[in-house]
Short mmCIF file of C-alpha atoms and ligand atoms in Angstrom, two decimals:
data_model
loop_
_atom_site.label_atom_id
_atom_site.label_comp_id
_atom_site.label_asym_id
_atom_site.label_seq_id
_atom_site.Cartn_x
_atom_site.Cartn_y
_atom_site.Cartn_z
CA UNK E 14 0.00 0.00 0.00
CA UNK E 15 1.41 3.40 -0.77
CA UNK E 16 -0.07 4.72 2.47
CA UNK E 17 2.01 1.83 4.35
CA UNK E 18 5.21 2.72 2.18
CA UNK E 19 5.35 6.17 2.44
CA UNK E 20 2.47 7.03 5.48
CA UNK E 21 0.69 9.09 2.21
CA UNK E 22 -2.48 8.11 0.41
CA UNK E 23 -4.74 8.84 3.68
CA UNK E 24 -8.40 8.92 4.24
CA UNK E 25 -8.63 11.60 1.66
CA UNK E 26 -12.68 13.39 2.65
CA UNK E 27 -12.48 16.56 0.47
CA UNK E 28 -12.67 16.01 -2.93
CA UNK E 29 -11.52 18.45 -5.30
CA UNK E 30 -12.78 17.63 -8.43
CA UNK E 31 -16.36 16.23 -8.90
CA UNK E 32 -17.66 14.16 -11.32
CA UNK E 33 -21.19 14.83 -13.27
CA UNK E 34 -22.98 11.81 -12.64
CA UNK E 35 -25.25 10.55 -15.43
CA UNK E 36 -28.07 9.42 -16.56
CA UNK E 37 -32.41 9.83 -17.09
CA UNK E 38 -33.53 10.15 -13.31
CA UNK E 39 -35.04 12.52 -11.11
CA UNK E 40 -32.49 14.26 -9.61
CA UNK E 41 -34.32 15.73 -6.35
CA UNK E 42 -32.77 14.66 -3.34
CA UNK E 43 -36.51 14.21 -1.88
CA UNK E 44 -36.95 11.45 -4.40
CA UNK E 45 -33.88 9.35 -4.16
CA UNK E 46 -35.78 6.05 -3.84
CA UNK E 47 -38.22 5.56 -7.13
CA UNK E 48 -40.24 2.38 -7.71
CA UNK E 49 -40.82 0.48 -11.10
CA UNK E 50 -38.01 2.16 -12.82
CA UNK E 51 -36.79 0.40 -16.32
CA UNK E 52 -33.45 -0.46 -16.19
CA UNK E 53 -32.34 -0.69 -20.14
CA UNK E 54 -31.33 2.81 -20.55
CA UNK E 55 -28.93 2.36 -17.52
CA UNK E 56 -27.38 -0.44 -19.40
CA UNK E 57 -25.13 0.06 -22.26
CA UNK E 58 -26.31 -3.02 -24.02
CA UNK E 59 -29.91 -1.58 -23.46
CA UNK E 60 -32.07 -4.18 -22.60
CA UNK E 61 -33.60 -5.53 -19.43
CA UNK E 62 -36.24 -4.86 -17.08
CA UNK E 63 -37.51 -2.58 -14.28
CA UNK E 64 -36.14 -2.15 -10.53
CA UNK E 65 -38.78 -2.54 -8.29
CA UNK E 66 -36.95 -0.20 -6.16
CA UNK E 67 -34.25 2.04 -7.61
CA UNK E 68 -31.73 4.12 -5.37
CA UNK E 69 -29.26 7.02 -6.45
CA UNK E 70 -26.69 6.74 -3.66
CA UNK E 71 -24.04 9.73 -3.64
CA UNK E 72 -22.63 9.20 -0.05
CA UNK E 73 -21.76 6.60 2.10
CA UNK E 74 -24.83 7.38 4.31
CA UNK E 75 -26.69 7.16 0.73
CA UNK E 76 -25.74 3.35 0.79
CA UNK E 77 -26.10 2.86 4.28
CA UNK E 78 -29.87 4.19 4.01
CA UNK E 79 -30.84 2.20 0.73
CA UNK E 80 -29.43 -0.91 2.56
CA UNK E 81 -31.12 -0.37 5.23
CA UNK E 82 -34.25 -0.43 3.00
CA UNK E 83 -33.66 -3.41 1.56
CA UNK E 84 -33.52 -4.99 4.54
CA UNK E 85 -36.77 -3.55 5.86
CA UNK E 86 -38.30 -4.65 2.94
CA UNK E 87 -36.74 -7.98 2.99
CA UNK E 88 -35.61 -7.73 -0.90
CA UNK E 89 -32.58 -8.40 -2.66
CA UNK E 90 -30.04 -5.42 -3.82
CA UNK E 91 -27.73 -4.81 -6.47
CA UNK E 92 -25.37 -1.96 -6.98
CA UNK E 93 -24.89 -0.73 -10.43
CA UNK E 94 -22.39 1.68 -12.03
CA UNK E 95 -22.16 2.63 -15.51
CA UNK E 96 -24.29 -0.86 -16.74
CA UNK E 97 -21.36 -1.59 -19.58
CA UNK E 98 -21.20 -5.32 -17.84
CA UNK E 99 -24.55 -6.55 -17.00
CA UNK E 100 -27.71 -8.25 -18.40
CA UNK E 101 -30.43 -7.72 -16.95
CA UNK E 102 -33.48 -9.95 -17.21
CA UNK E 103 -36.66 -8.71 -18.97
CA UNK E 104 -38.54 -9.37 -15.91
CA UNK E 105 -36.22 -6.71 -14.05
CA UNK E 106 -34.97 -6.83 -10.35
CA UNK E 107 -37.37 -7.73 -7.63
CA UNK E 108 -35.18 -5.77 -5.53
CA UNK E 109 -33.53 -2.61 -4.97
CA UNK E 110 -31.04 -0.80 -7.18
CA UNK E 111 -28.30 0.97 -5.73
CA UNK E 112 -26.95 3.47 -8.79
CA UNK E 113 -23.72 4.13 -7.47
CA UNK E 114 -22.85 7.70 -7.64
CA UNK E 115 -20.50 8.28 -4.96
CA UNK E 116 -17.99 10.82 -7.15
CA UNK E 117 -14.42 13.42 -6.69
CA UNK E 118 -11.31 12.33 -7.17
CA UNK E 119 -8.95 13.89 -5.22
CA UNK E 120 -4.47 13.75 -5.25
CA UNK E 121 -1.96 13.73 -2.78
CA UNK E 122 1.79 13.91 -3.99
CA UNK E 123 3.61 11.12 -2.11
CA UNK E 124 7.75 11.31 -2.71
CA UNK E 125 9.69 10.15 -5.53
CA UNK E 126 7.33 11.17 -7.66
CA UNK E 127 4.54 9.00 -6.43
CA UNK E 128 0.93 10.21 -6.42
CA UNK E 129 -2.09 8.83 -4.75
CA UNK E 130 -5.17 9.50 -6.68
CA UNK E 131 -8.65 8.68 -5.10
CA UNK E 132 -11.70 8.07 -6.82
CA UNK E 133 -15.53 8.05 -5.72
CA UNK E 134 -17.08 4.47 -6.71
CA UNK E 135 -19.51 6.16 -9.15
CA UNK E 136 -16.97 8.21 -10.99
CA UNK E 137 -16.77 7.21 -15.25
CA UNK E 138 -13.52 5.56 -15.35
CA UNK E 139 -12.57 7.30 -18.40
CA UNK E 140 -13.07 10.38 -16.89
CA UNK E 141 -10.69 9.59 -13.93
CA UNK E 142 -7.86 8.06 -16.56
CA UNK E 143 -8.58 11.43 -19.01
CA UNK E 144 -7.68 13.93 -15.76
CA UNK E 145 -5.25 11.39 -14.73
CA UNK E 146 -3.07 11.39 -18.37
CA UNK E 147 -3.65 15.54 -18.23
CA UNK E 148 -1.64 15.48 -15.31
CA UNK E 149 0.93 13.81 -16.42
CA UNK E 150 0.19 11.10 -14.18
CA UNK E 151 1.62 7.62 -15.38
CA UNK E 152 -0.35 3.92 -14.51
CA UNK E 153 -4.10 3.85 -15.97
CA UNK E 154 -3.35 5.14 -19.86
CA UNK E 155 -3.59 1.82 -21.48
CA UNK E 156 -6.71 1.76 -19.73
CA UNK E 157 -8.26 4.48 -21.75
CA UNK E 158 -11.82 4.92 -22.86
CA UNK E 159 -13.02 1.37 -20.84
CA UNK E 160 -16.35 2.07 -20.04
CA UNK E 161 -18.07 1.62 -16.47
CA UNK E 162 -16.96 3.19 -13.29
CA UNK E 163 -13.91 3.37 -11.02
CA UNK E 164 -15.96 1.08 -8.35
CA UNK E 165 -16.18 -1.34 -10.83
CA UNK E 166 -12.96 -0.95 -11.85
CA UNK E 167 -11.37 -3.42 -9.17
CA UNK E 168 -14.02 -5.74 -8.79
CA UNK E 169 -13.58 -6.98 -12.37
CA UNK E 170 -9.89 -6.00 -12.48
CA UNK E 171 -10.40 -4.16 -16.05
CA UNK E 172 -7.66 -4.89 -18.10
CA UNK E 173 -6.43 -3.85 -21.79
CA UNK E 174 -3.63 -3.53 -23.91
CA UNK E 175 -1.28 -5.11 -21.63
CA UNK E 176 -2.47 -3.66 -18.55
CA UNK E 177 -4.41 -4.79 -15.38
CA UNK E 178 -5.58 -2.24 -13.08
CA UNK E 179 -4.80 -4.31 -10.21
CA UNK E 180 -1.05 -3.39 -11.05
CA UNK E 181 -1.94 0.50 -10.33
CA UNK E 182 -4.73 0.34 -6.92
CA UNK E 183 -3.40 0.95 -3.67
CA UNK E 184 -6.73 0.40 -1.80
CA UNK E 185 -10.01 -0.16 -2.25
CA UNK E 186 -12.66 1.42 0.34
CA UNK E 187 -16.28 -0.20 0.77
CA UNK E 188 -19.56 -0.29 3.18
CA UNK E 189 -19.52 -3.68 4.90
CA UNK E 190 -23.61 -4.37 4.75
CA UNK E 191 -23.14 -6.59 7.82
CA UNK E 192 -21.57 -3.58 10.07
CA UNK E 193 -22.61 -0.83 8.15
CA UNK E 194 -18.77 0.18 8.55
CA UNK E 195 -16.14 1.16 6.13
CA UNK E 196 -13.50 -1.37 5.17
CA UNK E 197 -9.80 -0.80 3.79
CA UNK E 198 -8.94 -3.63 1.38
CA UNK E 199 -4.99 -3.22 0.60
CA UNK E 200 -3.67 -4.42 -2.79
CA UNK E 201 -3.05 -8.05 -1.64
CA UNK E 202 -6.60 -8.40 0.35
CA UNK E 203 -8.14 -7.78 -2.78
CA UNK E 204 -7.39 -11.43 -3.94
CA UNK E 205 -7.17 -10.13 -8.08
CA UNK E 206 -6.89 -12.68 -10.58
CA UNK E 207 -7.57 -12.27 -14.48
CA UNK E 208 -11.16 -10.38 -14.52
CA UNK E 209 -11.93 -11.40 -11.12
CA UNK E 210 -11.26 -10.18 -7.11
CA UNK E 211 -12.14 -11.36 -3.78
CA UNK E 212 -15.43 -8.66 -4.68
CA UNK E 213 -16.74 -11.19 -7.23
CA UNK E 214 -16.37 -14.27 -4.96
CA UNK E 215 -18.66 -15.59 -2.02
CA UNK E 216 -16.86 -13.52 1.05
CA UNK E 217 -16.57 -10.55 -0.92
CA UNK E 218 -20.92 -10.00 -2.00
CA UNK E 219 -20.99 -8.59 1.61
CA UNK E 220 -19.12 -4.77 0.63
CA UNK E 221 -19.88 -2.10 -1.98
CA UNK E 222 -17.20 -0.38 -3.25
CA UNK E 223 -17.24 3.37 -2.42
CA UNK E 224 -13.75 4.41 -3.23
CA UNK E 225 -10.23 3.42 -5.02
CA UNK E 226 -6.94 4.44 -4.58
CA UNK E 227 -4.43 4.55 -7.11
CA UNK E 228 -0.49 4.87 -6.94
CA UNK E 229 0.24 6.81 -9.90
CA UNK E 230 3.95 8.17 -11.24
CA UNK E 231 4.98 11.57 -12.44
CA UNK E 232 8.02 9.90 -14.01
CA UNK E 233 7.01 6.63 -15.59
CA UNK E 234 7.36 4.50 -18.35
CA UNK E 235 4.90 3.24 -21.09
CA UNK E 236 3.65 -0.11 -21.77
CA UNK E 237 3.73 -0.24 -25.45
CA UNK E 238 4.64 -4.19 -26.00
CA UNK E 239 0.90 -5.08 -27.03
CA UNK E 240 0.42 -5.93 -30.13
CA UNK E 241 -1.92 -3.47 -31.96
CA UNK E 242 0.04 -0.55 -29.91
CA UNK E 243 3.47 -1.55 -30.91
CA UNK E 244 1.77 -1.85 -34.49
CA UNK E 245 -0.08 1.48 -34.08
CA UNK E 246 3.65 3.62 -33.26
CA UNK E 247 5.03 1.84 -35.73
CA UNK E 248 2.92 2.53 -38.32
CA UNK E 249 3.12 6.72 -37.21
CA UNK E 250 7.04 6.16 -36.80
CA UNK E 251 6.52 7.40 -33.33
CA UNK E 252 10.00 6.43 -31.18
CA UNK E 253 9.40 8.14 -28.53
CA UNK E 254 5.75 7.97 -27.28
CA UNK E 255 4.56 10.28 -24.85
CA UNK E 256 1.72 9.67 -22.09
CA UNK E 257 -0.55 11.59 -24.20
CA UNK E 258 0.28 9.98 -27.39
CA UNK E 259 -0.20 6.70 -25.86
CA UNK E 260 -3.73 7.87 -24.45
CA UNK E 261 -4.21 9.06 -28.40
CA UNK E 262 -3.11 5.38 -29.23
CA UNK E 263 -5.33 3.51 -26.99
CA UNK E 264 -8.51 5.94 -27.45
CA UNK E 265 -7.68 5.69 -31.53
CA UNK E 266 -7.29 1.73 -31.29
CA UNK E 267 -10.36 1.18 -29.20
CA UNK E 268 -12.33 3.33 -31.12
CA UNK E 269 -11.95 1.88 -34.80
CA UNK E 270 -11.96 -1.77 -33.11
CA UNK E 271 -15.09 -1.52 -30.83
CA UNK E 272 -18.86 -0.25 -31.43
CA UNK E 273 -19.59 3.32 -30.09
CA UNK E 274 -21.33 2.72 -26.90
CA UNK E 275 -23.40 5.54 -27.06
CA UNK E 276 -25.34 4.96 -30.47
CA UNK E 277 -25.08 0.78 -30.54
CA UNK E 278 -26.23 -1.72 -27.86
CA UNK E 279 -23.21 -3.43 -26.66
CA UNK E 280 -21.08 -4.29 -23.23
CA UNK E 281 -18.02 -4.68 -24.75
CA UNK E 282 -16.26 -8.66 -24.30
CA UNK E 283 -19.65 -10.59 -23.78
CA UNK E 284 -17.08 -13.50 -22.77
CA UNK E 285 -13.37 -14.22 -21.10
CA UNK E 286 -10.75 -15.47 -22.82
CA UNK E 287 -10.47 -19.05 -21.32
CA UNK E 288 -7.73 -20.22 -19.28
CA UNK E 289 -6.85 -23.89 -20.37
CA UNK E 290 -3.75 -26.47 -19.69
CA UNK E 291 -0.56 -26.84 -21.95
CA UNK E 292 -1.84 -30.02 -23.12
CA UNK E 293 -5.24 -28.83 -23.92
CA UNK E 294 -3.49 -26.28 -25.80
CA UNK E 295 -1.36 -28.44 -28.23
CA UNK E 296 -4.12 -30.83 -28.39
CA UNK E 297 -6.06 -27.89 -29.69
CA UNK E 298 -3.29 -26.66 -32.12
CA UNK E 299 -2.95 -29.98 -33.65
CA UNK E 300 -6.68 -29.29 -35.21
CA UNK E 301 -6.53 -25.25 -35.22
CA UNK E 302 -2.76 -24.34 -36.06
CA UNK E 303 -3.58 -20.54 -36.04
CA UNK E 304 -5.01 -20.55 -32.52
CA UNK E 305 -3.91 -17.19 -30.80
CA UNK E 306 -3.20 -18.31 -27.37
CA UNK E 307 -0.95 -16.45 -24.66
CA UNK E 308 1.28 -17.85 -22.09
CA UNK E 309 -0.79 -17.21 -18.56
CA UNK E 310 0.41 -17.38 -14.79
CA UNK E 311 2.87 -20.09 -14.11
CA UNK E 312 1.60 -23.60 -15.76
CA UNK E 313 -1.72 -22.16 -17.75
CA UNK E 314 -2.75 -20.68 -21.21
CA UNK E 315 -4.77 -18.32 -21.81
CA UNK E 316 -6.95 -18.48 -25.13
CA UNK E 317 -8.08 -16.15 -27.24
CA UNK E 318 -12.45 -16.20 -27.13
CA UNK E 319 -12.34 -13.79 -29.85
CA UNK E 320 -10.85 -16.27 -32.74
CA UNK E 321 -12.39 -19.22 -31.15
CA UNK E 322 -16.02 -17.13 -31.70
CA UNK E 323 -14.62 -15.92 -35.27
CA UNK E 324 -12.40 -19.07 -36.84
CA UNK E 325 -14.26 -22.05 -35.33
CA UNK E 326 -17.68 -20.72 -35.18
CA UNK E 327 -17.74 -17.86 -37.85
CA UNK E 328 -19.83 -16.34 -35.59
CA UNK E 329 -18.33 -12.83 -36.48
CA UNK E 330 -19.95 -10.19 -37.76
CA UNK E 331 -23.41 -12.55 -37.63
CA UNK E 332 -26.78 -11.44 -36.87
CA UNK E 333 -29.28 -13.64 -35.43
CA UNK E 334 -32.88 -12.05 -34.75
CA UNK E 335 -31.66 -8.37 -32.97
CA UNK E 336 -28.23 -9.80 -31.85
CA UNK E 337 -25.35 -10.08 -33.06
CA UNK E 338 -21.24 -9.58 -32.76
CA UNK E 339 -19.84 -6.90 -34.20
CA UNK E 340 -18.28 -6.95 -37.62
CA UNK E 341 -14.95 -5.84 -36.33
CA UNK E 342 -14.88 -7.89 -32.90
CA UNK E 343 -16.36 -11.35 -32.65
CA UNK E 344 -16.30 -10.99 -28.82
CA UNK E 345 -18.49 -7.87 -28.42
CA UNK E 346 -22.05 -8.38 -28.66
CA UNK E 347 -24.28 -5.92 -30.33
CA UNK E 348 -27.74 -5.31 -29.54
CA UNK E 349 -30.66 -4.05 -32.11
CA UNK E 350 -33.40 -4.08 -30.20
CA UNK E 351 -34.95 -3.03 -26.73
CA UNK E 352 -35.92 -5.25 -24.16
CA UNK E 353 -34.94 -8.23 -25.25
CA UNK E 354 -32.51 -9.51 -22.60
CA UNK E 355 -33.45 -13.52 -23.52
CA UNK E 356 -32.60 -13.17 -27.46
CA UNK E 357 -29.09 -11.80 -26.53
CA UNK E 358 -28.74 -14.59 -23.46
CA UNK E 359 -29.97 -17.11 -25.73
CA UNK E 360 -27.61 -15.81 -28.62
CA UNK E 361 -24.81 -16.40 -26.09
CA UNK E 362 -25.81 -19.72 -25.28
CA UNK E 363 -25.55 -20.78 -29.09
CA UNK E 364 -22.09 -19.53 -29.16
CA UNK E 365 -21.24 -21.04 -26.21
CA UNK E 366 -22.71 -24.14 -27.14
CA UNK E 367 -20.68 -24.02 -30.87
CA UNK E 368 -17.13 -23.45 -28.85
CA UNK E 369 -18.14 -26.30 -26.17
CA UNK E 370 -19.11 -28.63 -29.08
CA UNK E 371 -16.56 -27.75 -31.54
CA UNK E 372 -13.18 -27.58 -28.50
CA UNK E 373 -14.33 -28.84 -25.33
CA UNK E 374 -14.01 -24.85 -23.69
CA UNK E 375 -16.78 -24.18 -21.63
CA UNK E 376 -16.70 -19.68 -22.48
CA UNK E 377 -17.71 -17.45 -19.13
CA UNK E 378 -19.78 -14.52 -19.58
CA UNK E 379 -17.58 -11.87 -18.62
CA UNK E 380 -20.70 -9.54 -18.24
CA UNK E 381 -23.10 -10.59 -14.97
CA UNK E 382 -26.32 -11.32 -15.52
CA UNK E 383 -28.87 -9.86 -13.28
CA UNK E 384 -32.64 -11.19 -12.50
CA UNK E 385 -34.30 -14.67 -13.58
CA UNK E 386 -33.12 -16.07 -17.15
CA UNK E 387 -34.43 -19.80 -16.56
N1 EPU G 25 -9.32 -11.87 -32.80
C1 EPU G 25 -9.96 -12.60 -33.75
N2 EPU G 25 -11.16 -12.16 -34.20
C2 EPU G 25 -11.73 -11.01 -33.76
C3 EPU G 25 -11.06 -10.25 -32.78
C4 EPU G 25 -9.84 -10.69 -32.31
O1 EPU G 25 -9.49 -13.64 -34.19
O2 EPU G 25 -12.86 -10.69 -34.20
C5 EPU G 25 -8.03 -12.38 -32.30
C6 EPU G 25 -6.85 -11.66 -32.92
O3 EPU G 25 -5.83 -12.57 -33.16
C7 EPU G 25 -6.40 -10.71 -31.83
C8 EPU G 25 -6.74 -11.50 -30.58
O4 EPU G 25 -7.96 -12.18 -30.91
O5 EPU G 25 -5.04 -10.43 -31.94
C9 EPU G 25 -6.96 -10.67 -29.36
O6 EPU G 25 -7.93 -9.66 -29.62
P1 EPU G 25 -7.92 -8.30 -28.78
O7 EPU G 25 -6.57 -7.67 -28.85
O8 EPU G 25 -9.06 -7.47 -29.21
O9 EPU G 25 -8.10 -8.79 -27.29
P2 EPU G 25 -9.20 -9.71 -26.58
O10 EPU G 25 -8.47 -10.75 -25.82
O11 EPU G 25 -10.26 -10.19 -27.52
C10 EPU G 25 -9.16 -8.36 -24.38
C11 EPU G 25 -10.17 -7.77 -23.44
C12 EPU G 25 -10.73 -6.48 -24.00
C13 EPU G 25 -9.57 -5.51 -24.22
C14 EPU G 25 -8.60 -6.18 -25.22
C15 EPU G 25 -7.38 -5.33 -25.51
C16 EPU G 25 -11.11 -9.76 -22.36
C17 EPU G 25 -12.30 -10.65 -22.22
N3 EPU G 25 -11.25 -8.75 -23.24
O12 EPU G 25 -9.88 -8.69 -25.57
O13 EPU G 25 -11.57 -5.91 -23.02
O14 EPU G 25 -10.02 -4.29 -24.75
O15 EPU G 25 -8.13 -7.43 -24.65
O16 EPU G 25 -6.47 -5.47 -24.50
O17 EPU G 25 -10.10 -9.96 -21.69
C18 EPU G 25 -13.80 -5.68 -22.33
O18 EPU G 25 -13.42 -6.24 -21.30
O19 EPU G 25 -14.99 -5.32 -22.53
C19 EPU G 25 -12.83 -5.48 -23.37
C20 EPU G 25 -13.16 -4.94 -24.54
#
């Protein structure tokens, strides 16, 4: 932890730069908790039900009160952020919503160089890694333009272009819904693993994220081994990158590769790349010689879901009914329609069911589903 290291990145309460939050709901304070409240266009692959209850929560006591409701009510919760990783069911959520909007990010120079940036839960991640970059702060650029929130941000361990954000957080804050008490989670007590934390598992359902801390670097170096970056500098002749031009490189590469989230349904990888054995591996390469596969961790290997979807299912760039995956990425889903959360589950169980059949690789849903899809 930086604030073990060098007794910086404290309990940082004044936030100096706030965050607009987002979104289509009444903003008066009086009418924070809203009933029957559709859901889609808080998703970015629009689709899903309503929230029986629905809860903007912009403080700690926000969360503490819509908690406390659930319980009096004796229904579920769920906290949601930006919606860029999560079906939700057409029926909706029988429970209550918690719209995380806790925002500010706020920086405190440590020495060396070192600088503690902390983020509200409900801040856009982009927005943080965009004031981050103009600062001329080194860690989260590779990062660039993922959507969602910071509070997501650890629970998933977002990753791209060489990068995992678990390599860059310091600390992670949350509400404990058993004590209603804050909790510090250092690095290590965060348990990260590829696209998963100690958040995602059993022992970890019981906190809500309301703020991360990042140790960032005023003198750092770039990350510029992945593949379409080194391609991308080498195709501008660009020796020497700079953090900006490797924000520029990122936010370029994403954006020609990905569907705009803001005029297409879509939550970005609607699957994980699968983590197999060595001899799974060769056994696969003896029938697909151009697998793309990556050395992962100390004995595994991690596959590439994208050219499994695209070479052994030509599933790229086909449309089924209102789904389909995107003619540029055969991992991202796209989404036509409205409200049609069971087409685009049951387009993912076709695909799954093609890989399973066709290689034995069971694919995870990288995004959550939320609500009843029996
Ligand atoms: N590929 C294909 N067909 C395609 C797309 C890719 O065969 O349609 C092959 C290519 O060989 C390519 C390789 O797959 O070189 C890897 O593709 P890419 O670089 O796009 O990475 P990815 O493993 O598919 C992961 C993340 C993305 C992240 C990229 C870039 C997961 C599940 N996804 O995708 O994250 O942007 O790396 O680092 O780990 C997200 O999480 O929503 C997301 C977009």
């Amino acid at each position: 932890m930086c604030a073990v290291m060098a007794g910086g990145c404290t309990h940082i309460k004044t936030f100096v730069f706030g965050a607009r939050p987002t979104g289509h709901y009444c903003t008066d304070r009086m009418m924070k908790m809203q009933e029957n409240i559709p859901l889609a266009p808080f998703t970015t692959l629009r689709a899903g039900g309503p929230a029986r209850y629905f809860f903007v929560a912009r403080t700690d006591a926000d969360i503490a009160e819509a908690i406390g409701f659930a319980r009096a009510h004796s229904v579920p919760f769920f906290v949601l952020g930006g919606g860029s990783n999560v079906l939700i069911s057409d029926s909706g959520f029988p429970g209550v919503v918690i719209k995380n909007e806790i925002g500010g990010i706020a920086y405190e120079e440590l020495d060396d160089g070192r600088v503690c940036a902390t983020a509200g839960a409900g801040v856009v991640w982009d927005d943080l890694v965009k004031d981050a970059v103009e600062r001329g702060l080194y860690g989260l650029e590779n990062l660039s333009l993922i959507p969602g929130t910071v509070g997501a941000a650890p629970v998933q361990n977002i990753g791209a272009y060489g990068t995992e954000v678990e390599h860059s957080i310091d600390r992670v804050e949350a509400f404990d819904i058993e004590t209603g008490e804050e909790r510090v989670f250092s690095n290590a007590e965060c348990g990260f693993a590829y696209r998963d934390s100690m958040f995602k598992r059993p022992d970890g359902e019981k906190y809500i994220v309301t703020r991360v801390s990042f140790l960032l670097h005023s003198f750092g170096t770039l990350n510029t081994v992945y593949k379409d970056v080194a391609e991308y500098f080498a195709q501008r002749k660009i020796n020497a990158a700079t953090l900006a031009d490797m924000r520029n490189a990122i936010v370029d590469i994403r954006t020609r590769k990905l569907p705009d989230m803001r005029h297409i349904g879509t939550a970005g990888s609607f699957f994980e790349n699968p983590i197999v054995s060595i001899v799974k591996k060769d056994d696969l390469l003896d029938r697909y010689p151009e697998l793309v596969w990556y050395p992962f961790g100390e004995s595994g290997i991690k596959i590439s879901a994208a050219w499994l979807i695209d070479h052994i299912g030509e599933w790229k760039g086909k449309r089924d009914g209102n789904v389909g995956t995107y003619e540029r990425h055969a991992l991202v889903f796209v989404n036509y329609a409205s409200e049609n959360a069971r087409e685009i589950y049951d387009f993912a169980e076709r695909i799954r069911a093609d890989v399973k059949n066709k290689t034995g690789i069971d694919l995870n849903m990288e995004v959550s589903l939320l609500g009843d899809f029996r």
